[in-house]
Coordinates of C-alpha atoms and ligand atoms in Angstrom, one line a residue:
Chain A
X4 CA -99.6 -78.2 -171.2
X5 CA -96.5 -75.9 -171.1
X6 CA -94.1 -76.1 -168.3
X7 CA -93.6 -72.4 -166.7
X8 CA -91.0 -73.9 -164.8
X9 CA -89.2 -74.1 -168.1
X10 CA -88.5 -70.7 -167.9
X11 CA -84.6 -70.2 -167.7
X12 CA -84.4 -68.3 -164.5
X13 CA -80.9 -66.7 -165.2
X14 CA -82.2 -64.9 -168.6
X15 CA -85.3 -63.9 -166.4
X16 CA -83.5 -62.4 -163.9
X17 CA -81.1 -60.8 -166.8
X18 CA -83.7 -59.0 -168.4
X19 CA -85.9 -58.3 -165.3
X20 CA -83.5 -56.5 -163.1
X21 CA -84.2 -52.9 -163.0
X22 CA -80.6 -52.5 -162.3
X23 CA -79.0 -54.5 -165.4
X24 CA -77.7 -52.6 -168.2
X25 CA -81.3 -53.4 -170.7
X26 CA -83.0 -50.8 -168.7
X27 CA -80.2 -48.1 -167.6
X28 CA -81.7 -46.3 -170.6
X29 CA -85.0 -45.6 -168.7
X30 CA -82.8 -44.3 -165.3
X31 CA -82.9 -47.9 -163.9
X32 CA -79.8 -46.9 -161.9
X33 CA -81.2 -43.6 -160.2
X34 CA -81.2 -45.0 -156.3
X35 CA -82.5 -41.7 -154.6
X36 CA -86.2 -41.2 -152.9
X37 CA -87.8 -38.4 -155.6
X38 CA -91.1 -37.4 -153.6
X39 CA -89.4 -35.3 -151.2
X40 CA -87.7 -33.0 -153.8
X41 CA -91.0 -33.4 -156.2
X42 CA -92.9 -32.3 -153.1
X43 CA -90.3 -29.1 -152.8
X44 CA -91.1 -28.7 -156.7
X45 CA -94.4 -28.9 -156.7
X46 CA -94.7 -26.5 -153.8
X47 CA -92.8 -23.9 -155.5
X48 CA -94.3 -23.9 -158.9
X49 CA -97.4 -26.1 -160.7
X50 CA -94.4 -25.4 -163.7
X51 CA -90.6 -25.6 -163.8
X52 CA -87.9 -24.9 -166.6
X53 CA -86.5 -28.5 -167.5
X54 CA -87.1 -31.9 -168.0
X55 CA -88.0 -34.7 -164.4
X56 CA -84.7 -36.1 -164.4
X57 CA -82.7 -32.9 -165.0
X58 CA -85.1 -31.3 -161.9
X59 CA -84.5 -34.6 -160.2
X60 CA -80.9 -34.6 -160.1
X61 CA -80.2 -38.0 -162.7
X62 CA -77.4 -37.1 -164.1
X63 CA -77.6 -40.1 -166.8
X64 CA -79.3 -39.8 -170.4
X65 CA -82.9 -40.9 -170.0
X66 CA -84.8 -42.0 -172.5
X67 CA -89.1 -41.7 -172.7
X68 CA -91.6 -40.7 -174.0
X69 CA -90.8 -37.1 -175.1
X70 CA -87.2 -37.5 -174.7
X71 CA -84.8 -36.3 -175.3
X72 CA -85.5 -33.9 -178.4
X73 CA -82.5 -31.7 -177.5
X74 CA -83.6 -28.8 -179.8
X75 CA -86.6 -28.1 -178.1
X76 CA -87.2 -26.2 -174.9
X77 CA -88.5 -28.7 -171.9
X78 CA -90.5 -27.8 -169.4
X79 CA -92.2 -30.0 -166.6
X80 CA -95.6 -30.0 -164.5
X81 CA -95.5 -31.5 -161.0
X82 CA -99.5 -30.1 -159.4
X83 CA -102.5 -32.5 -160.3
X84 CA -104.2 -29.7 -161.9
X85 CA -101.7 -29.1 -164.4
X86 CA -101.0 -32.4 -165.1
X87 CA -104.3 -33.0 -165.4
X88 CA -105.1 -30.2 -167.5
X89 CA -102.4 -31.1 -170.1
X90 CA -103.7 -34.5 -170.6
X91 CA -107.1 -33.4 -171.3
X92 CA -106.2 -30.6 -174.0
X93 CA -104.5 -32.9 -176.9
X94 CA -104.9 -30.0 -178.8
X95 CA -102.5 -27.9 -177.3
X96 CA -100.9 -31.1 -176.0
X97 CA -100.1 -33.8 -178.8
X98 CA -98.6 -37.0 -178.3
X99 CA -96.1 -36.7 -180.9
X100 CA -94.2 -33.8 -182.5
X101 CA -95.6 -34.2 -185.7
X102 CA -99.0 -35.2 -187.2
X103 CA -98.0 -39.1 -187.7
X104 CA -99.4 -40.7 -191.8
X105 CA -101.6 -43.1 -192.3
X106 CA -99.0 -45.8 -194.2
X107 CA -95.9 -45.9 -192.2
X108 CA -93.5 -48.3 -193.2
X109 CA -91.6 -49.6 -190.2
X110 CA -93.4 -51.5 -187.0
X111 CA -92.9 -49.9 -183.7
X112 CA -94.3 -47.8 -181.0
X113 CA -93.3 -44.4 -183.0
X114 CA -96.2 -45.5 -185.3
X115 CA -98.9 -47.1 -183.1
X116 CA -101.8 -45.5 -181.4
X117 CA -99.5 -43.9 -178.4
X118 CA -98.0 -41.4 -180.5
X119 CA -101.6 -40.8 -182.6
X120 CA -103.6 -38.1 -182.3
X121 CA -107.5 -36.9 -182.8
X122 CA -109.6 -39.1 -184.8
X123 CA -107.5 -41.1 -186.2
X124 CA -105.7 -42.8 -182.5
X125 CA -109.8 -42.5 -181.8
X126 CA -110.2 -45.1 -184.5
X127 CA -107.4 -47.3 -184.3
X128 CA -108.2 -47.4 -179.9
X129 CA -111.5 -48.2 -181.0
X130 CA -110.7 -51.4 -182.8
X131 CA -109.7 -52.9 -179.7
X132 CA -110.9 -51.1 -176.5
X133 CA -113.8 -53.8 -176.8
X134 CA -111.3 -56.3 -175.7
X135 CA -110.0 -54.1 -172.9
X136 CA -113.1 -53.2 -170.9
X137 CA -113.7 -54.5 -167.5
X138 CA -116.4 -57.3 -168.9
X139 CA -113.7 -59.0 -170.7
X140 CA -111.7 -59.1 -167.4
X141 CA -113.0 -62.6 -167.1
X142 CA -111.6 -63.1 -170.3
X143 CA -108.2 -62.5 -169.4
X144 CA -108.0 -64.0 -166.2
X145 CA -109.4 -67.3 -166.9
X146 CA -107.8 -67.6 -170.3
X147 CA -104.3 -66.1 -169.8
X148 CA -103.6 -65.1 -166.3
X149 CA -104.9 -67.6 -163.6
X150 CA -103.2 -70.7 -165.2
X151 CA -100.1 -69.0 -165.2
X152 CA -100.0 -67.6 -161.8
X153 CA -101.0 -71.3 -160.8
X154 CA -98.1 -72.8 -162.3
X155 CA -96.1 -70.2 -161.0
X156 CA -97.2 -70.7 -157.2
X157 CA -96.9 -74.1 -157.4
X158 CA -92.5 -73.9 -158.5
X159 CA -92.5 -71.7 -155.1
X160 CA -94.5 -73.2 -153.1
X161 CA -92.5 -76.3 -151.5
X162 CA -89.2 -73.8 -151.2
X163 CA -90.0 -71.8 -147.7
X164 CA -88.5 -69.5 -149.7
X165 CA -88.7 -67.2 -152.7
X166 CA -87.6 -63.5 -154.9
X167 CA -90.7 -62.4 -156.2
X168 CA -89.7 -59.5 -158.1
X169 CA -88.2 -61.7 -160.9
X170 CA -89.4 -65.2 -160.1
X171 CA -93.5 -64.0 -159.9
X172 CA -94.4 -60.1 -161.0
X173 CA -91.6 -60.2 -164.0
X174 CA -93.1 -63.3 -165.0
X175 CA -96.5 -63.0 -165.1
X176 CA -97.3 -60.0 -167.5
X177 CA -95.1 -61.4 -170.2
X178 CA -96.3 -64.7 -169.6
X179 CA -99.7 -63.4 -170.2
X180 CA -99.7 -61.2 -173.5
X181 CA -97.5 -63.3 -175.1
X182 CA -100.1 -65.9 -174.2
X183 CA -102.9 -63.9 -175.7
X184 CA -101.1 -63.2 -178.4
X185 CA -100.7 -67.5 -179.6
X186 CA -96.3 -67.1 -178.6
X187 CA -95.2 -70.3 -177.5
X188 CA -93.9 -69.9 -174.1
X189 CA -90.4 -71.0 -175.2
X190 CA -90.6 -68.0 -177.4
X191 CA -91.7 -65.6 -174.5
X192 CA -88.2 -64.3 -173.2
X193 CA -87.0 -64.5 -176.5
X194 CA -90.1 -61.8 -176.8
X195 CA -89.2 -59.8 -173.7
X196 CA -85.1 -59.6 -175.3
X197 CA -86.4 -58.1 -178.3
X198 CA -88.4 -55.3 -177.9
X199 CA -85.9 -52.7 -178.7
X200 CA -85.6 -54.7 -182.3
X201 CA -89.3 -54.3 -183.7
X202 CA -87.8 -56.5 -187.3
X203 CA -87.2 -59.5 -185.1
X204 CA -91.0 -59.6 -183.3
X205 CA -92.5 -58.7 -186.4
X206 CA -90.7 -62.1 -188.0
X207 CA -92.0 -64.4 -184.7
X208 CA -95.6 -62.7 -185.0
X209 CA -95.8 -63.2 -189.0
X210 CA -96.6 -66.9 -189.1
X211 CA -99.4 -66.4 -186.1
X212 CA -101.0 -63.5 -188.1
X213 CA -100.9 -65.5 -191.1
X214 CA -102.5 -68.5 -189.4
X215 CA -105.7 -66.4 -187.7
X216 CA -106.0 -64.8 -191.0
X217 CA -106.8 -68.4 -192.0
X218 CA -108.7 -69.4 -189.3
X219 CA -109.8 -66.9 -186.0
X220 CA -109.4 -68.4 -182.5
X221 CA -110.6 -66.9 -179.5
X222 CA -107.5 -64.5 -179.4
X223 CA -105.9 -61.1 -179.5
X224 CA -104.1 -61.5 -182.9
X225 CA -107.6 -62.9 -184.1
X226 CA -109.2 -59.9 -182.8
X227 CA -107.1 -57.6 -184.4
X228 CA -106.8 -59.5 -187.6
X229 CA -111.1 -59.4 -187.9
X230 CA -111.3 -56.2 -186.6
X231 CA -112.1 -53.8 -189.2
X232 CA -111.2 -49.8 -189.6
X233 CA -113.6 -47.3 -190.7
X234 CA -111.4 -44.2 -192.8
X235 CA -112.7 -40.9 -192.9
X236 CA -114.8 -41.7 -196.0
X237 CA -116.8 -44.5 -193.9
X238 CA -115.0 -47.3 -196.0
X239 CA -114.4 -50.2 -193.6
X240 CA -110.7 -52.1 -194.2
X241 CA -108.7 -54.5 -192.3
X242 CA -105.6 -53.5 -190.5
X243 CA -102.4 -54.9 -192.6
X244 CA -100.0 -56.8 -190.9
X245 CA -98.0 -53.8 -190.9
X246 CA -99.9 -52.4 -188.5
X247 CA -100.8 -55.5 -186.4
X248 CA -97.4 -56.1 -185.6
X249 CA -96.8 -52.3 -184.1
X250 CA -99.8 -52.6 -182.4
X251 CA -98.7 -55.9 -180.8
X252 CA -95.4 -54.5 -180.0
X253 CA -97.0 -51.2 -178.5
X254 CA -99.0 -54.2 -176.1
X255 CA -95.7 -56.0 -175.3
X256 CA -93.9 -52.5 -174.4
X257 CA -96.7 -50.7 -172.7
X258 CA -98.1 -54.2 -170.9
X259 CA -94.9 -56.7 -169.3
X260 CA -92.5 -53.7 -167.5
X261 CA -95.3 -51.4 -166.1
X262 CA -97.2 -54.3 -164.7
X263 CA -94.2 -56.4 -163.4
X264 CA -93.1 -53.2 -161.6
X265 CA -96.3 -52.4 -160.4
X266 CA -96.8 -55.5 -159.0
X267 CA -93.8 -55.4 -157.1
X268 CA -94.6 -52.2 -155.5
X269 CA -98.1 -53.3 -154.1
X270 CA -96.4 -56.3 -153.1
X271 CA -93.5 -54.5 -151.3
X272 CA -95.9 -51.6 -149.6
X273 CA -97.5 -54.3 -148.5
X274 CA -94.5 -57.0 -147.0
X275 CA -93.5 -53.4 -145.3
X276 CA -96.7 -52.8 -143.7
X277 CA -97.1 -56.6 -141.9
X278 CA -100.5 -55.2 -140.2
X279 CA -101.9 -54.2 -143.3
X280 CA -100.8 -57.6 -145.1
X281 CA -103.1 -59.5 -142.9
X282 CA -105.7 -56.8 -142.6
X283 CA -106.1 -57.3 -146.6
X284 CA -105.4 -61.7 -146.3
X285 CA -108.7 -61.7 -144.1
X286 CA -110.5 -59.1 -146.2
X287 CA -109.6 -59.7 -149.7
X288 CA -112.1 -56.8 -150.5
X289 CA -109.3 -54.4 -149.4
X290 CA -106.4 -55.9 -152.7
X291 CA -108.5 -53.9 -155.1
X292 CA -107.7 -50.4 -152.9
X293 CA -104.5 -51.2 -151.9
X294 CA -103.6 -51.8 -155.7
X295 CA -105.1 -48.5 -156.4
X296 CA -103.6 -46.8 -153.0
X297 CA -100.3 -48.7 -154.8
X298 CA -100.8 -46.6 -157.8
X299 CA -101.5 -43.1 -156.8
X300 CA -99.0 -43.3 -154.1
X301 CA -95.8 -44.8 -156.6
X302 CA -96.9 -45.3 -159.7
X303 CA -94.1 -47.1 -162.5
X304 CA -94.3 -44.9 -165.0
X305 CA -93.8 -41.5 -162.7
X306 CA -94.0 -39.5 -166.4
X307 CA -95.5 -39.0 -169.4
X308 CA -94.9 -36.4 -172.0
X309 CA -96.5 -33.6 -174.4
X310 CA -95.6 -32.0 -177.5
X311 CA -97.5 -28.5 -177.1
X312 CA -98.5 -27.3 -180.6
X313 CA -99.4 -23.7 -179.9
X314 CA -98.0 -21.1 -178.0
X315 CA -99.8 -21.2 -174.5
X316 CA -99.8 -19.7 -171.0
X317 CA -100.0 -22.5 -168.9
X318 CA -99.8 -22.7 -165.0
X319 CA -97.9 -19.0 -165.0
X320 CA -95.2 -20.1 -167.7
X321 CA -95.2 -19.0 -171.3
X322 CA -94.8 -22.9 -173.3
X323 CA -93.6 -21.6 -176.9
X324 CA -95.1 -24.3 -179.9
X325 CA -92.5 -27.4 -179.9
X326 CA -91.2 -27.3 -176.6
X327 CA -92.1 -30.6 -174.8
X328 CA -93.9 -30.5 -171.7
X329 CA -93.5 -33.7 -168.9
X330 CA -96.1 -34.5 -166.6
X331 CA -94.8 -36.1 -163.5
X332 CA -97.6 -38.0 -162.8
X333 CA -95.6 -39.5 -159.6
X334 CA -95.8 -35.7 -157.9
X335 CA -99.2 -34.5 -159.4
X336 CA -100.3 -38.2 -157.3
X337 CA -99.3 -36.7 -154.3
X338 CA -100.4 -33.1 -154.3
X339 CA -101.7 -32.3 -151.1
X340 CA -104.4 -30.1 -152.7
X341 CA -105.6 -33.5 -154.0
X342 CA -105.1 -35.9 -151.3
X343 CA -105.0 -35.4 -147.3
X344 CA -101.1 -37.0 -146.0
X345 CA -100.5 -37.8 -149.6
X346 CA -97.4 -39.4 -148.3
X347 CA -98.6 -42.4 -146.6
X348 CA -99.8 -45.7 -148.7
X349 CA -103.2 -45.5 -147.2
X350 CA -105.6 -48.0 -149.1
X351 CA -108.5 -47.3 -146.8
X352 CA -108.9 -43.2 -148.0
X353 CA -111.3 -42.7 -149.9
X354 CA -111.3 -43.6 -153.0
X355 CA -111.0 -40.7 -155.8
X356 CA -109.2 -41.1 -159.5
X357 CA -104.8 -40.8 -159.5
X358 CA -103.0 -40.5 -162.6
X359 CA -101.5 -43.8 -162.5
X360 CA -102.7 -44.9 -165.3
X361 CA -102.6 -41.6 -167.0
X362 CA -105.7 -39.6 -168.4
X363 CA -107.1 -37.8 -171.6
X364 CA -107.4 -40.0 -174.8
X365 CA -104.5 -42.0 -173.9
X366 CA -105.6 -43.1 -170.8
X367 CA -103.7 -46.7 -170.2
X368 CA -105.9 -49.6 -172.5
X369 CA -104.8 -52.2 -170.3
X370 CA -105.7 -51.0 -167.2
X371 CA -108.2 -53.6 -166.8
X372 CA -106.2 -56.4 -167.4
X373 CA -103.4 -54.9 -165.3
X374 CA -105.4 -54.3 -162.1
X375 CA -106.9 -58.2 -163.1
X376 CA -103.2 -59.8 -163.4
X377 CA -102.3 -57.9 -159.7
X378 CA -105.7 -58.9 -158.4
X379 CA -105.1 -62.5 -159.3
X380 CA -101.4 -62.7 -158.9
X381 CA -101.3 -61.7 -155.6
X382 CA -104.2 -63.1 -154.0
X383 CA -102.8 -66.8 -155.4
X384 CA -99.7 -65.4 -152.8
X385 CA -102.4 -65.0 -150.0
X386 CA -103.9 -67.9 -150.5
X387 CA -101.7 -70.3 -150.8
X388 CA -98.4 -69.5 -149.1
X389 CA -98.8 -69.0 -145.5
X390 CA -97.3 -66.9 -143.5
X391 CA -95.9 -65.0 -146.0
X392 CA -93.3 -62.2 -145.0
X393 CA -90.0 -60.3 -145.9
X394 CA -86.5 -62.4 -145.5
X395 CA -86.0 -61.0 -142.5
X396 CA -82.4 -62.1 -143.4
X397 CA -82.5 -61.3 -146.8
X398 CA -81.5 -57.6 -148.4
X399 CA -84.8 -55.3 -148.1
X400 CA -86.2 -54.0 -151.1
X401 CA -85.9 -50.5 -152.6
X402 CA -87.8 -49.0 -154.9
X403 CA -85.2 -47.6 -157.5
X404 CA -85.7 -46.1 -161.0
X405 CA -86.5 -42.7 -162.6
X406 CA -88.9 -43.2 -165.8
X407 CA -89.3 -46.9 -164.5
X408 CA -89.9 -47.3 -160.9
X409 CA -90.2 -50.7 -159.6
X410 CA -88.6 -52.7 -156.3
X411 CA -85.1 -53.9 -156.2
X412 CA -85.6 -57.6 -155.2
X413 CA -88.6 -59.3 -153.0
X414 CA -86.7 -61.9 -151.4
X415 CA -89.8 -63.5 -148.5
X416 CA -90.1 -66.7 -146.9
X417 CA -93.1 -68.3 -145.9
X418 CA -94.6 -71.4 -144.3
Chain B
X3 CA -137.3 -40.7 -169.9
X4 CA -134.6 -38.4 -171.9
X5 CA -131.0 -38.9 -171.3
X6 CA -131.1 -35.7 -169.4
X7 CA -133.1 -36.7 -166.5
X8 CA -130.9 -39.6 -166.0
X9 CA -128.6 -39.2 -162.9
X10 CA -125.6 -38.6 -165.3
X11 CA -125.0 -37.8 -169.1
X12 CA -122.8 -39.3 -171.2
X13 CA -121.2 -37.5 -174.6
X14 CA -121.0 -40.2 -176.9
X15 CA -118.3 -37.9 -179.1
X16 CA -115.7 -38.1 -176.5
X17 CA -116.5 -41.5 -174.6
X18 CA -113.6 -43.9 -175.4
X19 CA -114.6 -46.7 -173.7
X20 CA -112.1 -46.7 -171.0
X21 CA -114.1 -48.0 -168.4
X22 CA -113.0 -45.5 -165.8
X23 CA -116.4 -44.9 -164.6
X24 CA -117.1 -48.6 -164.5
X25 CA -114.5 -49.1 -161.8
X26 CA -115.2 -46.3 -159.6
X27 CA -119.4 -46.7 -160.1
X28 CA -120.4 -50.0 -161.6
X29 CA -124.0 -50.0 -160.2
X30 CA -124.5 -46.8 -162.3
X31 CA -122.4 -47.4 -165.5
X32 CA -122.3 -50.3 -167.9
X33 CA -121.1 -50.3 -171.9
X34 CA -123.5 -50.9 -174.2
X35 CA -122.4 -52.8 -177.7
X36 CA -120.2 -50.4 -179.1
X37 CA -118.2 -50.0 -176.2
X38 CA -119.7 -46.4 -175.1
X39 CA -120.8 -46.1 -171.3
X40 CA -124.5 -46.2 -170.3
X41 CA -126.2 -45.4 -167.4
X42 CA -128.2 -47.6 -165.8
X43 CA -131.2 -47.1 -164.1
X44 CA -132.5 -46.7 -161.4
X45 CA -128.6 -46.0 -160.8
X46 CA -127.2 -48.6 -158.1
X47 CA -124.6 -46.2 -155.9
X48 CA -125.0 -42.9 -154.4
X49 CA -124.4 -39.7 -155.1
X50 CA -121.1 -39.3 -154.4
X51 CA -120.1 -42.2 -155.7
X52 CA -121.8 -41.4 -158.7
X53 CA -119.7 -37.9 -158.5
X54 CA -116.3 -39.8 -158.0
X55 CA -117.2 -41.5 -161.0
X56 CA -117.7 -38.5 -163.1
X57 CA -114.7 -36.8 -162.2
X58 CA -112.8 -40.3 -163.2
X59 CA -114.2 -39.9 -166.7
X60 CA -110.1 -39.0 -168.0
X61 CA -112.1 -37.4 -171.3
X62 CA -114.4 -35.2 -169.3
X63 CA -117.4 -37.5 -171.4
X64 CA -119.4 -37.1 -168.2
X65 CA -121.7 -34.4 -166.5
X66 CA -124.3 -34.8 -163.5
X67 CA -128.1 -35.1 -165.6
X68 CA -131.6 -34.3 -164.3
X69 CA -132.2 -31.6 -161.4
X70 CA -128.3 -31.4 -160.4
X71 CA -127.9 -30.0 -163.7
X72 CA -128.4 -26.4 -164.5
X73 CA -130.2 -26.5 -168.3
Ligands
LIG5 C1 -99.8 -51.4 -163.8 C2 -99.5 -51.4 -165.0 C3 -99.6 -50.3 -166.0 C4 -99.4 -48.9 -165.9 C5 -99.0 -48.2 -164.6 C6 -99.7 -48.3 -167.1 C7 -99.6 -47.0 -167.4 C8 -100.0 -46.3 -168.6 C9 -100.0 -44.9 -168.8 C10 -99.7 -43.9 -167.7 C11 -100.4 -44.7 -170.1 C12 -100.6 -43.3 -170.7 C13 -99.5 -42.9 -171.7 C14 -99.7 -41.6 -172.3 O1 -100.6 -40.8 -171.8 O2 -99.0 -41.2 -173.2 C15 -100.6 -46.0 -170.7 C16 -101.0 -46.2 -172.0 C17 -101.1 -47.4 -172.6 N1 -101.1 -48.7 -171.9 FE1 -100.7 -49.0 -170.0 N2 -100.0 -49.3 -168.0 C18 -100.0 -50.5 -167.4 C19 -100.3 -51.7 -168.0 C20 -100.7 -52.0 -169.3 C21 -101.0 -53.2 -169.8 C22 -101.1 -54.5 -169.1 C23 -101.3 -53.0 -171.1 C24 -101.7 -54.0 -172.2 C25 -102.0 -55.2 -172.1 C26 -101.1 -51.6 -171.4 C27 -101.3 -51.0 -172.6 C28 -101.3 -49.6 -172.8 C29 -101.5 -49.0 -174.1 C30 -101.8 -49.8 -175.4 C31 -101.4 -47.7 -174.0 C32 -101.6 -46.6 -175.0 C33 -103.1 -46.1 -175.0 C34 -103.3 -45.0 -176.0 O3 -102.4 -44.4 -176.6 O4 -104.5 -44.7 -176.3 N3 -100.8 -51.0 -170.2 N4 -100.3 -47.0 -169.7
LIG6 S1 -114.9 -43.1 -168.0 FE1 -115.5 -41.7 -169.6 S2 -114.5 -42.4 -171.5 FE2 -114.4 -44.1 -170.0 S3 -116.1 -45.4 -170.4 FE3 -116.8 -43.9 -168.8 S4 -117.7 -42.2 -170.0 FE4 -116.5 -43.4 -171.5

């Protein structure tokens, strides 16, 4: 069996800290509260001039999706119903400036299925939506997750005492895709370290593709190896290892940070809230809303972006064809049109769609497994240490970030 | 019983299989093989629920069926 306690806790906290230089590049380093300015935004126009951070006050460069294309005009939506709109026109709202070619020669999210548009993302998604859906949630959990969360639980639970952030949320959604994907867990940081240099993951995922190609297991690279496209013509061909390897990097980019943070936060709105922590540690039924609540009410991702291919009126501004609009998903989640106190994590509202996971085509794949490694992660916390509560003499978390939101530290004891 | 008498319709062109309407109504949706949503019946929530679920749907694949529904 492989030891997760073999994991070199120094490199994890390295490359988990939101504050560490690896992920300045997404404004790790922006400290302020955003909702009440985004509130002020929103209030004043469903449209402004300018891109979130600009609006936001981040000084810093910040790279995302749609950024930072500094030739184009930017322009960014803060109400639900714009936001909303946007992501259900990809017509007049494309995921990528230009009309992306079949045979691209270099792995990496630029060419995979986030940055695709029309039929053909609608073919590639389809190859392996089936292995996304909530029935294969089982799948995931008892092949990839619970094991890990397990072995995880068990290197805290003697201490009285334990960070979270990077020790527990950080570790588990890496843990599990590269799991899924046949990485040795030695290899799994090594994984996490690369993902700005697509040539180096390609070269660890090569002999694995090569190997299912031989002989299919019961896992993701098998899937996608097996799985076979239908072009335009109805002619059914495998994906090329080309295209396996961006589409594994697009999971390892889209599916460790986002959940890690996420995690964090629901963890963290709930350590804050000690009436509501053992509210949900009696009734387990309320971890599903309060993972949802967690999502509407801070979502990790705060933003998304558009390329708008025609000129439009939208929301009372004139978008010209180029100009990039962003979506701040993390305002539109609070609009008060939308929700009553949008402000408060409340997971007993009722319940009624955010756009934390996004919408329109690109609506997030892993949703599923996400809400199933939160669901599973923390409820192994519940169960198994007691007691559990914030450091009382520890430093008290923040939630930090601009394009990647996520908690400071979760130092708790317990016992 | 034609799909339009059903509590909800589904457009097959513009389902992608997200599952969204699973999670907020899963007595009332289900996939079937190719990953396209279904609905089950007699559906197993109520109407709003059924509603909620509809207005999930992020690529607007859903509309209410059968008497709610104007043609
Ligand atoms: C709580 C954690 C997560 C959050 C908040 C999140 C959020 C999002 C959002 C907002 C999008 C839409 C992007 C767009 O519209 O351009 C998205 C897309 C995507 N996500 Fe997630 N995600 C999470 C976890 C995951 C996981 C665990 C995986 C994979 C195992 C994953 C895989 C993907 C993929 C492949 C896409 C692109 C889908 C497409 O283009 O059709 N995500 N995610
Ligand atoms: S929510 Fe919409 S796209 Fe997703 S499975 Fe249901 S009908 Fe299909």
């Amino acid at each position: 069996m492989t030891t997760v306690q073999g994991l070199n806790r120094d490199r994890l906290k390295e490359l988990f800290d939101l504050r560490s230089s690896y992920n300045t590049l997404m404004g790790g380093d922006f400290q302020t509260d955003p909702y009440p300015l985004w509130a002020r935004l929103r209030a004043e126009a469903p449209v402004h001039d300018g891109t979130v951070h600009r609006l936001s006050g981040y000084s810093g460069e910040a790279f995302f999706q749609g950024l930072p294309f500094p030739e184009v005009p930017h322009f960014s939506a803060f109400t639900f119903a714009a936001c909303d709109a946007a992501l259900r026109d990809e017509v007049t709202f494309a995921s990528s400036p230009t009309v992306l070619g079949e045979s691209s020669e270099t792995p990496g999210f630029e060419t995979s299925m986030l940055s695709m548009n029309g039929a053909m993302h609608r073919r590639y998604r389809a190859l392996v939506q089936p292995s996304f859906v909530p029935a294969k949630a089982g799948w995931w959990i008892t092949k990839w997750i619970e094991e890990t969360v397990q072995l995880l639980v068990d290197g805290l639970v003697d201490q009285g005492r334990a960070e979270l952030n990077v020790d527990f949320c950080a570790a588990i959604p890496i843990l599990t895709i590269t799991h899924s994907f046949g990485i040795p867990i030695e290899q799994a940081l090594e994984v996490r370290a690369s993902l700005s240099q697509p040539a180096k993951i390609a070269a660890m995922l090569a002999p694995i593709v090569a190997a299912r190609r031989e002989d299919p297991q019961d896992d993701l690279i098998s899937v996608l190896v097996q799985a076979e496209l239908r072009d335009e013509d109805g002619v059914h061909q495998r994906l090329s290892d080309l295209e396996i390897y961006s589409f594994a990097i697009l999971l390892l980019l889209a599916g460790s940070g986002t959940t890690w943070k996420q995690m964090g936060i629901v963890l963290t709105a709930l350590l804050e809230r000690p009436e509501l922590l053992a509210a949900v540690r009696s009734d387990r039924s309320l971890l599903r809303p309060a993972i949802e609540e967690a999502l509407r009410w801070t979502p990790t991702d705060p933003m998304f972006s558009r390329h708008v291919t025609r000129d439009t009126e939208f929301f009372g501004k004139h978008l010209p064809a180029g100009s990039v609009l962003h979506l701040c998903l993390g305002a539109a989640n609070r609009d008060p049109a939308r929700w009553d106190r949008p402000d408060e994590f409340d997971p007993r509202r009722p319940v009624k769609r955010s756009l934390g996971f996004g919408g329109g085509f690109h609506i997030c794949l892993g949703m599923h497994v996400a809400r199933a490694e939160m669901l599973v992660g923390i409820g192994a916390l519940l169960d198994r240490l007691p007691n559990l509560r914030l450091d009382p003499d520890g430093p008290q978390p923040r939630y930090i970030g601009m394009y990647e939101r996520g908690a400071t530290e979760i130092p708790v004891v317990f016992g | 019983m034609s799909a339009d008498q059903g509590v909800a319709v589904v457009d097959r062109t513009r389902c992608v299989g997200s599952g969204m309407c699973i999670v907020y109504a899963p007595g009332t949706f289900a996939h079937d093989a190719e990953v396209k949503a279904v609905v089950l019946d007699p559906p197993g929530d109520d109407l709003e629920t059924i509603e909620t679920a509809i207005e999930a749907c992020p690529t607007s694949a859903l509309r209410l069926g059968g008497e709610q529904e104007e043609q």
